[in-house]
Amino acid sequence: MSNQKKKLLFTRQEMFELNKKMLQKRGVSIEAIAEISYMQQAKYSDNVSRSICIESVEKILSLRDVFHHVQLAAEIDRLAEEKMFQGPIQDIILEDLGLFGVDETLGLDVSGLYGTIGQTNFGDIDVNKHGIVKRLNDAGKEEGICHTFLDDIVGAIAAAASTRVAQVVNEDLAHEDADVKRFSIFDL
Ligand code: MG
């Protein structure tokens, strides 16, 4: 038996890098996710920049829960592509059955990270399939490609980032009236 210790815990920097690498491997860039957040939030405020959207996606990708979600979602899709599941679930996942909702359940969990409106944002992305989510969804229909879980996790990250942007913009507005120093424990 090997004495090698199993690695279960990763630093936030490591989790960010591993998530970024996994998404890249599956054809998803941070910029593409941030673009959806920008599209969702720019219509509400002139203070929304692409850089705050990218920063929000990056921050979310460094969180432990999100790390577990991204890694699991991408692996489920890969295993389905390689026909590694046994029983009916293999084809249900590979064919992305409309009534299969476990992928959305995982997405909903992530999308609410910065507040309930994240779940509304996620619903919008899920139904209207913006940008990278549409590209993943379309590509997933091709033979041998499965994006059943990835499209939802990517949509959920965009929705959570979108919500974080709204929280940051509103925190800034609140500070215009309150002349107080910002403390790091309140960082969003
Ligand atoms: Mg899906």
Short mmCIF file of C-alpha atoms and ligand atoms in Angstrom, two decimals:
data_model
loop_
_atom_site.label_atom_id
_atom_site.label_comp_id
_atom_site.label_asym_id
_atom_site.label_seq_id
_atom_site.Cartn_x
_atom_site.Cartn_y
_atom_site.Cartn_z
CA MET A 1 0.00 0.00 0.00
CA SER A 2 1.26 3.43 -0.86
CA ASN A 3 2.11 5.76 1.98
CA GLN A 4 1.53 8.75 -0.20
CA LYS A 5 -0.90 11.13 1.43
CA LYS A 6 -3.96 11.91 -0.61
CA LYS A 7 -4.41 15.60 -1.37
CA LEU A 8 -7.90 16.77 -0.52
CA LEU A 9 -7.35 20.38 0.42
CA PHE A 10 -6.23 23.05 -1.99
CA THR A 11 -5.54 26.74 -1.47
CA ARG A 12 -7.83 29.28 -3.08
CA GLN A 13 -5.07 30.09 -5.58
CA GLU A 14 -4.73 26.40 -6.46
CA MET A 15 -8.49 25.96 -6.77
CA PHE A 16 -8.69 28.99 -9.04
CA GLU A 17 -5.90 27.65 -11.28
CA LEU A 18 -7.38 24.13 -11.40
CA ASN A 19 -10.83 25.49 -12.25
CA LYS A 20 -9.42 27.79 -14.92
CA LYS A 21 -7.49 24.90 -16.45
CA MET A 22 -10.50 22.58 -16.37
CA LEU A 23 -12.76 25.16 -18.00
CA GLN A 24 -10.13 25.88 -20.66
CA LYS A 25 -9.87 22.17 -21.40
CA ARG A 26 -13.64 22.15 -21.97
CA GLY A 27 -13.51 25.26 -24.20
CA VAL A 28 -14.61 27.91 -21.71
CA SER A 29 -12.68 31.11 -20.94
CA ILE A 30 -13.14 33.41 -17.96
CA GLU A 31 -13.79 36.29 -20.38
CA ALA A 32 -16.64 34.39 -22.04
CA ILE A 33 -18.34 33.81 -18.67
CA ALA A 34 -17.76 37.45 -17.64
CA GLU A 35 -19.35 38.63 -20.90
CA ILE A 36 -22.71 37.19 -19.82
CA SER A 37 -22.47 38.98 -16.46
CA TYR A 38 -21.61 42.21 -18.26
CA MET A 39 -24.58 41.84 -20.57
CA GLN A 40 -26.89 41.22 -17.60
CA GLN A 41 -25.64 44.10 -15.44
CA ALA A 42 -24.53 46.88 -17.85
CA LYS A 43 -28.17 47.71 -18.56
CA TYR A 44 -28.77 48.64 -14.90
CA SER A 45 -25.76 50.85 -14.19
CA ASP A 46 -23.14 52.93 -15.99
CA ASN A 47 -20.63 51.85 -13.36
CA VAL A 48 -20.32 48.29 -14.64
CA SER A 49 -17.05 47.52 -16.40
CA ARG A 50 -15.77 44.33 -17.96
CA SER A 51 -12.96 44.24 -15.41
CA ILE A 52 -15.34 44.05 -12.43
CA CYS A 53 -17.14 41.21 -14.21
CA ILE A 54 -13.87 39.33 -14.80
CA GLU A 55 -12.78 39.96 -11.19
CA SER A 56 -16.11 38.54 -10.00
CA VAL A 57 -15.80 35.38 -12.11
CA GLU A 58 -12.23 34.88 -10.87
CA LYS A 59 -13.22 35.31 -7.25
CA ILE A 60 -16.06 32.81 -7.61
CA LEU A 61 -13.74 30.29 -9.30
CA SER A 62 -11.49 30.35 -6.22
CA LEU A 63 -14.23 29.29 -3.77
CA ARG A 64 -14.12 25.74 -2.41
CA ASP A 65 -17.77 24.92 -3.09
CA VAL A 66 -17.48 26.16 -6.63
CA PHE A 67 -14.24 24.20 -7.07
CA HIS A 68 -16.10 21.01 -6.15
CA HIS A 69 -19.00 21.86 -8.46
CA VAL A 70 -16.82 22.70 -11.49
CA GLN A 71 -14.57 19.68 -11.11
CA LEU A 72 -17.51 17.31 -10.65
CA ALA A 73 -19.60 18.78 -13.48
CA ALA A 74 -16.75 18.59 -15.99
CA GLU A 75 -15.93 15.02 -14.98
CA ILE A 76 -19.53 13.82 -15.26
CA ASP A 77 -19.68 15.18 -18.83
CA ARG A 78 -16.36 13.56 -19.72
CA LEU A 79 -17.40 10.20 -18.27
CA ALA A 80 -20.67 10.37 -20.22
CA GLU A 81 -18.70 11.12 -23.42
CA GLU A 82 -16.55 8.06 -22.72
CA LYS A 83 -19.67 5.99 -22.01
CA MET A 84 -18.42 5.13 -18.54
CA PHE A 85 -21.78 5.14 -16.77
CA GLN A 86 -23.79 1.96 -16.45
CA GLY A 87 -27.56 1.74 -16.78
CA PRO A 88 -30.10 4.26 -18.11
CA ILE A 89 -28.33 7.33 -16.71
CA GLN A 90 -25.59 6.99 -19.39
CA ASP A 91 -27.89 7.93 -22.27
CA ILE A 92 -29.99 10.34 -20.21
CA ILE A 93 -26.88 12.43 -19.48
CA LEU A 94 -25.25 12.02 -22.90
CA GLU A 95 -28.45 12.98 -24.74
CA ASP A 96 -29.20 15.82 -22.27
CA LEU A 97 -32.81 14.76 -21.69
CA GLY A 98 -34.98 17.85 -21.22
CA LEU A 99 -36.63 16.52 -18.07
CA PHE A 100 -33.33 15.62 -16.43
CA GLY A 101 -32.82 18.40 -13.89
CA VAL A 102 -29.88 17.42 -11.69
CA ASP A 103 -27.61 19.70 -13.73
CA GLU A 104 -29.93 22.67 -13.05
CA THR A 105 -30.07 21.75 -9.36
CA LEU A 106 -26.28 22.04 -9.13
CA GLY A 107 -26.44 25.31 -11.07
CA LEU A 108 -29.08 26.80 -8.78
CA ASP A 109 -26.92 26.04 -5.78
CA VAL A 110 -23.97 27.99 -7.20
CA SER A 111 -26.01 30.84 -8.66
CA GLY A 112 -27.36 31.95 -5.25
CA LEU A 113 -23.90 32.60 -3.80
CA TYR A 114 -24.30 36.39 -3.67
CA GLY A 115 -28.03 36.59 -3.11
CA THR A 116 -31.36 35.29 -4.31
CA ILE A 117 -31.39 37.40 -7.48
CA GLY A 118 -28.60 35.11 -8.69
CA GLN A 119 -31.21 32.42 -9.17
CA THR A 120 -33.31 34.76 -11.29
CA ASN A 121 -30.19 35.61 -13.31
CA PHE A 122 -29.54 31.88 -13.70
CA GLY A 123 -33.10 31.30 -14.92
CA ASP A 124 -32.61 33.98 -17.58
CA ILE A 125 -29.35 32.36 -18.75
CA ASP A 126 -30.86 28.87 -18.68
CA VAL A 127 -33.87 29.88 -20.78
CA ASN A 128 -32.31 32.43 -23.15
CA LYS A 129 -28.90 30.78 -23.46
CA HIS A 130 -26.58 33.74 -23.82
CA GLY A 131 -23.08 33.66 -25.37
CA ILE A 132 -20.88 30.80 -24.23
CA VAL A 133 -23.87 28.91 -22.76
CA LYS A 134 -25.47 28.80 -26.21
CA ARG A 135 -22.18 27.70 -27.79
CA LEU A 136 -21.82 24.90 -25.22
CA ASN A 137 -25.42 23.87 -25.63
CA ASP A 138 -25.13 23.72 -29.43
CA ALA A 139 -21.79 21.88 -29.38
CA GLY A 140 -23.24 19.41 -26.87
CA LYS A 141 -25.71 18.23 -29.52
CA GLU A 142 -22.86 16.94 -31.68
CA GLU A 143 -22.03 13.26 -31.67
CA GLY A 144 -19.78 12.26 -28.77
CA ILE A 145 -19.81 15.65 -27.04
CA CYS A 146 -21.55 16.12 -23.69
CA HIS A 147 -22.05 19.51 -22.04
CA THR A 148 -25.08 18.55 -19.96
CA PHE A 149 -23.53 19.63 -16.65
CA LEU A 150 -20.98 22.14 -17.95
CA ASP A 151 -23.50 24.53 -19.53
CA ASP A 152 -25.36 24.88 -16.22
CA ILE A 153 -22.28 25.33 -14.09
CA VAL A 154 -20.95 27.98 -16.50
CA GLY A 155 -24.36 29.71 -16.54
CA ALA A 156 -24.47 29.57 -12.74
CA ILE A 157 -21.01 31.14 -12.38
CA ALA A 158 -22.06 33.92 -14.78
CA ALA A 159 -25.25 34.44 -12.74
CA ALA A 160 -23.40 34.53 -9.43
CA ALA A 161 -20.79 36.92 -10.89
CA SER A 162 -23.59 39.09 -12.21
CA THR A 163 -25.07 39.23 -8.71
CA ARG A 164 -21.70 40.04 -7.14
CA VAL A 165 -21.32 42.94 -9.59
CA ALA A 166 -24.73 44.26 -8.49
CA GLN A 167 -23.68 43.91 -4.82
CA VAL A 168 -20.40 45.79 -5.42
CA VAL A 169 -22.11 48.59 -7.34
CA ASN A 170 -24.72 48.98 -4.58
CA GLU A 171 -22.10 48.89 -1.83
CA ASP A 172 -20.32 51.72 -3.64
CA LEU A 173 -23.58 53.67 -3.79
CA ALA A 174 -24.13 53.15 -0.06
CA HIS A 175 -20.63 54.49 0.59
CA GLU A 176 -21.39 57.72 -1.22
CA ASP A 177 -23.61 58.65 1.75
CA ALA A 178 -21.66 57.02 4.53
CA ASP A 179 -18.26 58.45 5.29
CA VAL A 180 -16.83 55.33 6.87
CA LYS A 181 -13.66 53.35 6.33
CA ARG A 182 -14.06 50.02 4.55
CA PHE A 183 -13.01 46.99 6.54
CA SER A 184 -11.65 43.89 4.85
CA ILE A 185 -14.14 41.58 6.59
CA PHE A 186 -16.82 43.28 4.51
CA ASP A 187 -15.10 42.61 1.21
CA LEU A 188 -17.53 41.14 -1.26
MG MG B 1 -27.61 21.26 -18.78
#
